XYZ file of C-alpha atoms in Angstrom:
580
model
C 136.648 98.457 133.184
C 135.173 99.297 136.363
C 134.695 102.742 137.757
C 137.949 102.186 140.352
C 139.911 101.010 137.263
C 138.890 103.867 135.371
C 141.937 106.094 133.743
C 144.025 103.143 133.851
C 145.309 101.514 130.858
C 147.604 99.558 131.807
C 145.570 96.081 130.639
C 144.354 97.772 127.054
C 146.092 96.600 124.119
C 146.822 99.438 121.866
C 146.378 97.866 118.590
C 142.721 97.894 118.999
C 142.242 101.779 119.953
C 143.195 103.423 117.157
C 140.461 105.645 116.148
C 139.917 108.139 113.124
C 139.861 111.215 114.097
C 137.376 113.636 112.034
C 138.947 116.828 112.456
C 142.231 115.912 110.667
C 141.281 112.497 109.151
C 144.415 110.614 110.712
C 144.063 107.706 113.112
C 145.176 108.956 117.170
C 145.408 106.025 119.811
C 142.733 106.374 122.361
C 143.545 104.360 125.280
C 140.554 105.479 127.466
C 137.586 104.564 125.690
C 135.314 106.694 127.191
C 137.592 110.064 127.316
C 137.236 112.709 124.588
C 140.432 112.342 121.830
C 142.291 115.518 120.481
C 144.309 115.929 118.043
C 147.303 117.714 120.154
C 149.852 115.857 121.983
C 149.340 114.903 125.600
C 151.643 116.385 127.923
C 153.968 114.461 129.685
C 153.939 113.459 133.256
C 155.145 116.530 135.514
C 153.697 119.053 133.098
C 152.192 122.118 134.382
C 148.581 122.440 135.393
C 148.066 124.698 132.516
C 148.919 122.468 130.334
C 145.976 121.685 129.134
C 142.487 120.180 129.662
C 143.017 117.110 131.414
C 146.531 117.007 131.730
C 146.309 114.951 135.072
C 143.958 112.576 133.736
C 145.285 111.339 131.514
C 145.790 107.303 131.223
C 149.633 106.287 132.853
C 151.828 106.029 129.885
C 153.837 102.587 129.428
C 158.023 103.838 130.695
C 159.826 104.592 128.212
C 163.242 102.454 127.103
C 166.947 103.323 126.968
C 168.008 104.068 123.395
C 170.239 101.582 122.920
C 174.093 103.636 121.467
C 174.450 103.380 117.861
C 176.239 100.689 116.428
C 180.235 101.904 115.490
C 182.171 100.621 112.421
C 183.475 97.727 114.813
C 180.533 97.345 116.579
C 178.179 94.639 114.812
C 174.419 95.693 114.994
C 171.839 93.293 116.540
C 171.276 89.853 115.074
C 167.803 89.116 114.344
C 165.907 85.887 113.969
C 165.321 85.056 109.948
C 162.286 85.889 108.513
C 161.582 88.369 111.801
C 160.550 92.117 110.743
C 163.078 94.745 110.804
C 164.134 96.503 113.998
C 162.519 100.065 114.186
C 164.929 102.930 114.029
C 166.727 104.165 116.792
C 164.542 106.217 119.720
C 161.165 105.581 121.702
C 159.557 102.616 120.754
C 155.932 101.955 120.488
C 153.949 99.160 122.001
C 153.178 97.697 118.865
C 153.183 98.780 115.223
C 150.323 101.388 114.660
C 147.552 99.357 112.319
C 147.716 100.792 108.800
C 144.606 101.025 106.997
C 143.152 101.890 103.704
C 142.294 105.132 102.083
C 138.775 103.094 101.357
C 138.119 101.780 104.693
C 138.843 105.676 106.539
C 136.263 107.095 103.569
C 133.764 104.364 104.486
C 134.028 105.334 108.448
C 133.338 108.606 108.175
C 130.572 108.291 105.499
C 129.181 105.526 107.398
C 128.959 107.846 110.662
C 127.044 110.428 108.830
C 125.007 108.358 106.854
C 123.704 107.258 109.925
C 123.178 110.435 111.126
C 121.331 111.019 107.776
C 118.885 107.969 108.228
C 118.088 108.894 111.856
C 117.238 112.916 110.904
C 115.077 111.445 107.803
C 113.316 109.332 110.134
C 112.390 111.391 112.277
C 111.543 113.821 109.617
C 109.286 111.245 107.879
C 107.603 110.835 111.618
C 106.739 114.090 111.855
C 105.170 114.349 108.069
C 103.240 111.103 108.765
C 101.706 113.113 111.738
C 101.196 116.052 109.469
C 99.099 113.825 107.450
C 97.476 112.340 109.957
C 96.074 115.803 110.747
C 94.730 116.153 107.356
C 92.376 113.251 107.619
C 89.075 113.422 108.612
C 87.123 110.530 109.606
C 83.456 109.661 110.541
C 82.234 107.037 112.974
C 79.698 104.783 110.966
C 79.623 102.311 114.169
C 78.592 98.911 113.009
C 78.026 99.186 109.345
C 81.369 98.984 108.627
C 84.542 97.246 110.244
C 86.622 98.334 112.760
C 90.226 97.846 111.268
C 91.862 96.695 108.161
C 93.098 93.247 107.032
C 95.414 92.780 105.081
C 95.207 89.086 104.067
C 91.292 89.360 103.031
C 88.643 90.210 100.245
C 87.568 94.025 100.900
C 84.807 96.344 100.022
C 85.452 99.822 100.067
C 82.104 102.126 99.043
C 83.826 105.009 97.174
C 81.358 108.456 97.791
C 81.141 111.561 95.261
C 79.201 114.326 97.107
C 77.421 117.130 95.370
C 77.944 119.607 98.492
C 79.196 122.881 97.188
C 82.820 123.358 99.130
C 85.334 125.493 98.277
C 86.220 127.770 96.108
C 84.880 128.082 92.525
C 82.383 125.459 93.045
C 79.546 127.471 92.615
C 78.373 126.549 89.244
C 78.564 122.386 89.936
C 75.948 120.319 91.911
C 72.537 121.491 93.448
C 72.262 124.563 95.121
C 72.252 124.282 99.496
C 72.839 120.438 98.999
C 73.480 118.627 101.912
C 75.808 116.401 100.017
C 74.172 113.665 98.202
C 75.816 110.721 96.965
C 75.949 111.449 93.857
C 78.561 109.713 92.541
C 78.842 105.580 93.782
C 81.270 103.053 93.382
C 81.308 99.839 95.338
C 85.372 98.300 94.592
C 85.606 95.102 95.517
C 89.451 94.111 95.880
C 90.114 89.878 95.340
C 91.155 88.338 98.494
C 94.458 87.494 96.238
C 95.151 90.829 95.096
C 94.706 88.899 90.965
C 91.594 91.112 90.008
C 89.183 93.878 91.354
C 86.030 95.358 90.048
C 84.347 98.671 90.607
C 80.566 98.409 90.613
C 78.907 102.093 89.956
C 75.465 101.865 91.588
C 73.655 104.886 89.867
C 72.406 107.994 91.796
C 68.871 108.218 90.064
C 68.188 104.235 91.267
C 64.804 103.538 93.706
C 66.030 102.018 96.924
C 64.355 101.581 99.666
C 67.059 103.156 102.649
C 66.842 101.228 105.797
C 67.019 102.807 109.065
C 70.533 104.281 109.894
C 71.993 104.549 113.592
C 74.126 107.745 113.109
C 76.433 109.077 115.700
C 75.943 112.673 116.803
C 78.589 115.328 117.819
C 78.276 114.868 121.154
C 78.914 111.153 121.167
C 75.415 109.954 121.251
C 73.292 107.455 118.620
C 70.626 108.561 116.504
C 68.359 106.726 114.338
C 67.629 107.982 111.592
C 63.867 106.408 110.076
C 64.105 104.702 106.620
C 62.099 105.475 103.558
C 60.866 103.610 100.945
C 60.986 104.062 97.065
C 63.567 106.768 96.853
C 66.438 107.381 94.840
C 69.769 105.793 95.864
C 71.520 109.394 96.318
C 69.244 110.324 99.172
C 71.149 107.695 101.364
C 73.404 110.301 102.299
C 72.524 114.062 103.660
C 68.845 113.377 103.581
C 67.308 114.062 107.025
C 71.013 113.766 108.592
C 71.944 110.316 107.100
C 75.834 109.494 107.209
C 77.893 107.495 104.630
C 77.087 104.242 107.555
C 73.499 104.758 105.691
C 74.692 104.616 102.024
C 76.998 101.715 103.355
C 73.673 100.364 104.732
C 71.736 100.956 101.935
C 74.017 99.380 99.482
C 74.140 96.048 101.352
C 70.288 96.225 101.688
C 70.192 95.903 97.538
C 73.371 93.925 97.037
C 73.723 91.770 99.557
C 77.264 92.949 99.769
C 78.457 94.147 102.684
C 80.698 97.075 102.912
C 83.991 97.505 105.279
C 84.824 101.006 104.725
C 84.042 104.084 102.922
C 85.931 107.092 101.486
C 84.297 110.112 100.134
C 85.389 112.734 98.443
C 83.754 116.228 96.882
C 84.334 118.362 94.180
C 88.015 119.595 95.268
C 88.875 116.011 95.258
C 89.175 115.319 91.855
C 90.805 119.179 91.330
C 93.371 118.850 93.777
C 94.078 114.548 93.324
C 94.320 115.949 89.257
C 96.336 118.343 89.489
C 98.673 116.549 91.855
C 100.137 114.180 89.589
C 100.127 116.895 86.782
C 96.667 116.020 85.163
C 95.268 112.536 83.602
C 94.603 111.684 79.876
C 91.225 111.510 78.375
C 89.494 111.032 75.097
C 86.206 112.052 73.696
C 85.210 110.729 70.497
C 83.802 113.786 69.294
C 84.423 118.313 70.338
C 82.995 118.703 73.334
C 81.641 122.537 74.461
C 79.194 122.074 76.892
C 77.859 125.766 78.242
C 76.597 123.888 81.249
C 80.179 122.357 82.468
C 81.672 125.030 80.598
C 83.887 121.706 79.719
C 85.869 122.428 75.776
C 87.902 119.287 74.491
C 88.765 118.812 71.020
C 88.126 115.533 69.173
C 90.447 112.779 70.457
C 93.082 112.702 73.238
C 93.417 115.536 76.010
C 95.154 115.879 79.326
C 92.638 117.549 82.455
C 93.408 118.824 85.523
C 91.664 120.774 87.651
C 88.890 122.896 87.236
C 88.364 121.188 83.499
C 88.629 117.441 85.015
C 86.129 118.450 87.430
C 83.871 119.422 84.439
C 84.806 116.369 82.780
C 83.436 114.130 85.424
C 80.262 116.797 85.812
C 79.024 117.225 82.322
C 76.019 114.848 81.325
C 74.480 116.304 78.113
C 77.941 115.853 76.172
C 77.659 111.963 75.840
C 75.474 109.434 75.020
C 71.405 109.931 75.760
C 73.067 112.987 78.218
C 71.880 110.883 81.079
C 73.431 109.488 84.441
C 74.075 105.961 83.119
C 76.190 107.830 80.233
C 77.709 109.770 82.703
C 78.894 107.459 84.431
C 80.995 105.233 81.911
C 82.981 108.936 81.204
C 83.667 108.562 85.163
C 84.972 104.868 84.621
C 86.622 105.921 81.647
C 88.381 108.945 84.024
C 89.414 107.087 87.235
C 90.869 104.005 85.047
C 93.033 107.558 83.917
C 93.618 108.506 87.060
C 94.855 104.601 88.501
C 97.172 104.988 85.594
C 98.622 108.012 86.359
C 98.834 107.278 90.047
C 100.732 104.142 89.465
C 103.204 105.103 86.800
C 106.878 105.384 86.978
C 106.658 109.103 86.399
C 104.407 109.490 89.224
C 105.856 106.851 91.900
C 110.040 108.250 91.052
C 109.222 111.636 91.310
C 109.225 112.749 94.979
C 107.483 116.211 94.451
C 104.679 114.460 92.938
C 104.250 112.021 95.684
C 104.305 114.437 98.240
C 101.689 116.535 96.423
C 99.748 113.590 96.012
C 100.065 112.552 99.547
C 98.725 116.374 100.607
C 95.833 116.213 98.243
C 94.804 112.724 99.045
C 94.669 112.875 102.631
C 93.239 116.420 102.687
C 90.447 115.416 100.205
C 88.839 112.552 101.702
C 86.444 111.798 104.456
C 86.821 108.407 105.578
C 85.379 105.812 108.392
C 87.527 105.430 111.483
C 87.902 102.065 110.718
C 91.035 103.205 107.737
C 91.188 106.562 109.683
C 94.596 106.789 110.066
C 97.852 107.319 107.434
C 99.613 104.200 108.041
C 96.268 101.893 107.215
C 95.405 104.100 104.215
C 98.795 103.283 103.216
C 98.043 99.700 103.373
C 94.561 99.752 101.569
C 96.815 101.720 99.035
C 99.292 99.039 98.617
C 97.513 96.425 98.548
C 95.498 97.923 95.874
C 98.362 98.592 93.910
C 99.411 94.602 93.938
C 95.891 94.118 91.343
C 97.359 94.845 87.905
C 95.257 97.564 86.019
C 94.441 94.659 83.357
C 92.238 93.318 85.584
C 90.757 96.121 87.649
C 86.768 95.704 86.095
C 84.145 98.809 85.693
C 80.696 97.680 85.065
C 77.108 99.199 86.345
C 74.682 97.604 88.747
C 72.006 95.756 85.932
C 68.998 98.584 85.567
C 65.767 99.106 83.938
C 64.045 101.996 83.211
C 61.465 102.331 86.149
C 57.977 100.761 84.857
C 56.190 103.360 87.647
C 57.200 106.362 85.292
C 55.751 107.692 82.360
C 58.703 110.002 81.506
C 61.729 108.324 82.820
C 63.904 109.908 84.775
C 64.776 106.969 87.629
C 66.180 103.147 86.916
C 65.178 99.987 88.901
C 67.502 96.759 89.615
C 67.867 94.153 86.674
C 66.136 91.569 88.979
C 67.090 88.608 85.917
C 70.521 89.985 85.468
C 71.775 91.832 88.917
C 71.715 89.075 91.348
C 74.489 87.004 89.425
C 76.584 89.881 89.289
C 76.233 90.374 92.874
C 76.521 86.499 93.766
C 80.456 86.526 91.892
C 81.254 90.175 93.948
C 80.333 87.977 97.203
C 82.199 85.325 96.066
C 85.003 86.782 94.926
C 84.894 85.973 91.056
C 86.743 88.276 89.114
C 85.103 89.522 85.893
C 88.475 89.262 83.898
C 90.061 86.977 83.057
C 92.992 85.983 85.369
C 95.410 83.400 86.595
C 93.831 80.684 88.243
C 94.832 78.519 91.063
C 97.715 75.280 90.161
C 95.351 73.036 88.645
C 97.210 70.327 90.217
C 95.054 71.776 93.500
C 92.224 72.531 91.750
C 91.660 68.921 90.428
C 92.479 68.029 94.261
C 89.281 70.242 95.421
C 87.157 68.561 92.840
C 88.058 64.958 93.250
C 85.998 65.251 97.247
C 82.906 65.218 95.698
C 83.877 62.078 93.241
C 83.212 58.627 95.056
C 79.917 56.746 96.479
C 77.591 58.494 99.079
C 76.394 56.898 101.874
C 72.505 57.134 102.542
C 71.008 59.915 104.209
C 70.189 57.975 107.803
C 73.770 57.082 107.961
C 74.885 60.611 108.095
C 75.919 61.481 111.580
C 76.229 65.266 111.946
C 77.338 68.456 115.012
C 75.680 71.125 113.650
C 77.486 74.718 114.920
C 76.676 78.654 114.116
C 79.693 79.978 112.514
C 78.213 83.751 111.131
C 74.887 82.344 109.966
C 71.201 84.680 111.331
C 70.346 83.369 114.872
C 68.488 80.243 114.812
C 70.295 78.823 111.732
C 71.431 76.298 113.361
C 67.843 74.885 114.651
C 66.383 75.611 111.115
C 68.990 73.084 109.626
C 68.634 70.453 111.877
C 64.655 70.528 112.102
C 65.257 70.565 108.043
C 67.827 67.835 107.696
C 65.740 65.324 110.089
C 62.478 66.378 109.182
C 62.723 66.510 105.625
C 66.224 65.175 104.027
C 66.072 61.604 107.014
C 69.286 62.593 108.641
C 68.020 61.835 112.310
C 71.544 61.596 113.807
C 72.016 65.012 113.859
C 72.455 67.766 116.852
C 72.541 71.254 117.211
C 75.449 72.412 118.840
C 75.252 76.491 119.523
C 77.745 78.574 118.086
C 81.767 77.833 116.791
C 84.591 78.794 118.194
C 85.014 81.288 115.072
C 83.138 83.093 112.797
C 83.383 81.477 109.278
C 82.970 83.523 105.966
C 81.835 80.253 103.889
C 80.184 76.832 105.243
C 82.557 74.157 105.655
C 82.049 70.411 106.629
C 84.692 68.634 108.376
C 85.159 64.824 108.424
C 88.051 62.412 108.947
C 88.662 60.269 105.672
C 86.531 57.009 106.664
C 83.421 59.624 106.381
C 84.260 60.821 103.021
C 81.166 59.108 101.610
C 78.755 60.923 104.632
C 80.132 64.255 103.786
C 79.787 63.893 99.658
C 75.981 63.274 100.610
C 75.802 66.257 102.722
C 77.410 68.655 100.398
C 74.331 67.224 98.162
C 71.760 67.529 100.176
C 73.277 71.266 101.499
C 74.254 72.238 98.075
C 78.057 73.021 99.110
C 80.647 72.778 96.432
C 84.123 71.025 96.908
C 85.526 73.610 98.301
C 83.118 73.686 101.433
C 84.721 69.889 102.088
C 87.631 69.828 104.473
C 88.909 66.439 104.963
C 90.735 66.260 108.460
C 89.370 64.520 111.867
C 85.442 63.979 113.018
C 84.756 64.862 116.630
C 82.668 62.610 119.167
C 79.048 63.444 119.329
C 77.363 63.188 122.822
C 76.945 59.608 122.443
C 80.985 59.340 121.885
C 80.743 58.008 118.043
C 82.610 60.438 115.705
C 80.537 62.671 113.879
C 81.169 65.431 110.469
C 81.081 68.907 111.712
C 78.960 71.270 110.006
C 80.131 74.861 110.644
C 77.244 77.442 108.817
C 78.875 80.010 107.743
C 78.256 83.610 107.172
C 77.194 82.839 103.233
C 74.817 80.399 104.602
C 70.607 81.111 103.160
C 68.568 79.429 104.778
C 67.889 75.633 104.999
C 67.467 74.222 102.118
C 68.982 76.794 99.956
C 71.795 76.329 97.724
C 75.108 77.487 99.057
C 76.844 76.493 95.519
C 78.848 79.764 95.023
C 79.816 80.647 90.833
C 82.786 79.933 89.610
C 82.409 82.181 86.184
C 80.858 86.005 86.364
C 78.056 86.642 84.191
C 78.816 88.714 80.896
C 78.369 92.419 81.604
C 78.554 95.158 80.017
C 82.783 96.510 81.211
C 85.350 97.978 80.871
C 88.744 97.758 82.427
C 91.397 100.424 83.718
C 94.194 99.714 81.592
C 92.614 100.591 78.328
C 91.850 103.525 76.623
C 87.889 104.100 75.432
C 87.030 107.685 73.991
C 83.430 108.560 75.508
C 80.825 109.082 73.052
């Protein structure tokens, strides 16, 4: 209606303006859509000013009829069509019949009103406790040594951090006096790129690193560099001469080879606060525990711990084992398997209290890069943890030795025999449990590229591109491939389009047998094969496209990646062990 039409009704149909009214839960015909309803009568036209509130404005009501006289003894009523309604009784008629409708239908009108009402207030209420949160995060800019946001359709690495700084209150008696905050407490969790499996890999405080030099960002926005240092225990990465988590994260993918996306760190209050949250996590000891240096007392077998005593429980080391850090740290496993548990349980995840205390003593506990600095990503790194069933969530230690330098040992070494194999199925995202596989309907698919002849070396024609390998890599391979394997029509092409995680090879299906002799002579498996279309080399023929990835070595270095983890010493967060 426009705006000169307005307060005219004359072109409304009634039947579709009847409205509930929810002062006296009766249905009033509104035939001004946009004017205010009441529940008392209008007034009719001539009425008094005072009448009322709009009295004159009112929409023009239809003329009323002539009551027709009623029908005498010898005065037949009026004959009505068959099967027509009833006439209505004598007096004013209506337009039409007012629409009658049910008791269920007026209930579900109102409710639905303030339902919505409800939704909109809780919305905005759960906006304003997300920002809450928000404020209780704090972040720290480790610039390039980890990434800048989170993905959530890809492997991640997340370097959890124990410090041994002295916060709070009560903390007195724990960690080393005026500590900087060491990392004393490591665990690199690697989460599959299909959510099947994840494993925690505890990288031991006491083990000789050599720390690489670490850019650190300063209050006031500038870049420092903070010098390496050689042959020193892995805990100094962090606190030592100013270093910042980026140098742990550094340092770890200096003796892994892994590298690390994000960190969180957390100090003693953490695990007090985080405990006592969801209303303390179950433990077991194998033997009574009273440990005057913890102060930690547990009777023989199964205990709950929050608090305080779960902070001693993760502290003591001369309660278990050869009262060592390696001993130490299996009780840890043993205690945040607990703690996933307990986080993901029905009595945790139904009960809102518990969430919201969880929620406050998460966010306010950890320190975390600005890559995941915000609520609504740690929500997602939570979530799509919580898709890897605790069955297959793996704890196991970074392979040590005793260090051969020492005559009383008190520091550990990498396993060079055993260590690199667990670090080659981390990279390549091999779980260490034992989980679904892939339909092996596809997986016989993969396989069957590399099953067929191979055509000689010299026939192989090759575009060579950089897709995440070191500078250079791309030179290296083709001075290898025609200098040493007798693949002279190759060429070095620069960089891809893309960074690539792995090295593929792509060829249409005519080159099938030039691309099973590269993946030979490259040492790719059949998964590095991607049958699709060639592209025309500078002398227009179609050539395979090699595309070195970031997993790429080095010419002439296998880039077969394991299909199996090595056996390791584990454990896994779904089961109960009682330390010893």
């Amino acid at each position: 209606m426009d705006a000169q039409g307005r307060g005219r009704a004359d072109n409304i149909d009634p039947a579709d303006q009847w409205v509930l009214n929810p002062n006296t839960g009766e249905y009033e015909l509104r035939l001004t859509p946009s004017a205010p309803q009441s529940g008392v009568p209008r007034p009719r036209r001539g009425s008094p000013a005072n009448a009322g509130p709009g009295a004159g404005t009112r929409a023009r009501r239809a003329p009323e009829r002539e009551s027709p006289a009623t029908p005498g003894p010898d005065v037949p009523g009026p004959r009505r069509r068959r099967g027509a309604p009833a006439e209505p009784p004598p007096g004013r008629r209506k337009g039409r019949t007012k629409p009658k409708k049910s008791k269920a239908k007026k209930i579900l009108l109102w409710t639905g009103g303030s339902m919505a009402f409800v939704l909109v207030a809780v919305s905005a209420a759960g906006y304003l406790y997300l920002k809450h949160l928000e404020g209780n995060v704090s972040t720290t800019d480790v610039g390039s040594a980890g990434k800048k946001g989170f993905s959530k359709d890809e492997a991640f690495n997340i370097l959890i951090i124990g410090t041994d700084k002295r916060t709070g209150k009560g903390n007195e008696g724990y960690g080393d006096k005026g500590s900087v905050g060491h990392a004393d407490t490591n665990i690199l969790l690697h989460v599959s790129k299909d959510r099947t499996n994840a494993t925690a890999l505890s990288i031991p405080r006491d083990l000789i690193v050599d720390v690489p030099d670490c850019p650190t960002k300063q209050p006031d926005g500038s870049e420092k560099v903070v010098p390496g240092t050689q042959s020193v225990r892995f805990n100094t990465s962090l606190g030592q001469d100013g270093r910042d988590p980026g140098c742990t994260m550094r340092t770890v993918k200096a003796v892994t080879g892994i590298s690390v996306d994000h960190f969180m760190m957390a100090d003693f209050n953490a695990v007090k606060t985080l405990t006592s949250a969801v209303g303390g996590v179950d433990v077991c000891v194998a033997h009574a525990v009273n440990d005057k240096e913890s102060h930690l007392k547990l009777p023989a077998g199964k205990s709950k711990v929050e608090g305080e005593q779960a902070l001693a429980f993760v502290r003591t080391r001369h309660s278990f084992g050869n009262q060592g850090d390696l001993d130490r740290i299996k009780v840890q496993q043993q205690f945040l398997g607990s703690l996933m548990r307990k986080m993901s349980s029905s009595d945790t995840l139904t009960n809102p209290a518990k969430l919201i205390s969880l929620a406050e003593a998460a966010t306010k506990a950890l320190t975390v890069d600005t890559g995941i600095g915000n609520v609504s990503t740690l929500k997602d790194v939570a979530l799509e943890l919580k898709k890897v069933p605790t069955k297959n969530i793996t704890f196991t230690t970074v392979p040590v030795l005793d260090n051969p330098a020492e005559k009383v040992k008190a520091t550990v070494v990498v396993n060079q025999s055993q260590a690199p194999a667990v670090f080659d199925a981390i990279k390549s995202d091999v779980s260490f449990t034992a989980v679904k596989q892939k339909e092996k309907k596809e997986k016989a698919e993969v396989a069957a590229r590399l099953k067929g002849t191979r055509s000689a070396a010299a026939d192989i024609r090759v575009d060579i591109y950089n897709g995440g390998a070191p500078g250079g890599s791309a030179q290296e391979t083709l001075n290898w491939l025609q200098n040493t394997e007798g693949v002279p029509k190759s060429s070095q092409l620069g960089n891809a389009a893309a960074p690539l995680s792995k090295t593929t090879v792509e060829y249409s299906p005519d080159q099938a047998d030039q691309a099973r002799k590269l993946a030979d002579l490259m040492g790719l498996s059949a998964s590095a094969l991607k049958p699709g279309k060639s592209e025309k080399n500078s002398q227009g023929l179609p050539a395979i496209v090699l595309t070195l990835g970031k997993d790429f070595k080095g010419a002439g270095v296998s880039l077969t990646t394991p299909t199996k983890a090595p056996e390791v010493d584990k454990s896994t967060a779904d089961k109960t062990v009682c330390a010893s």
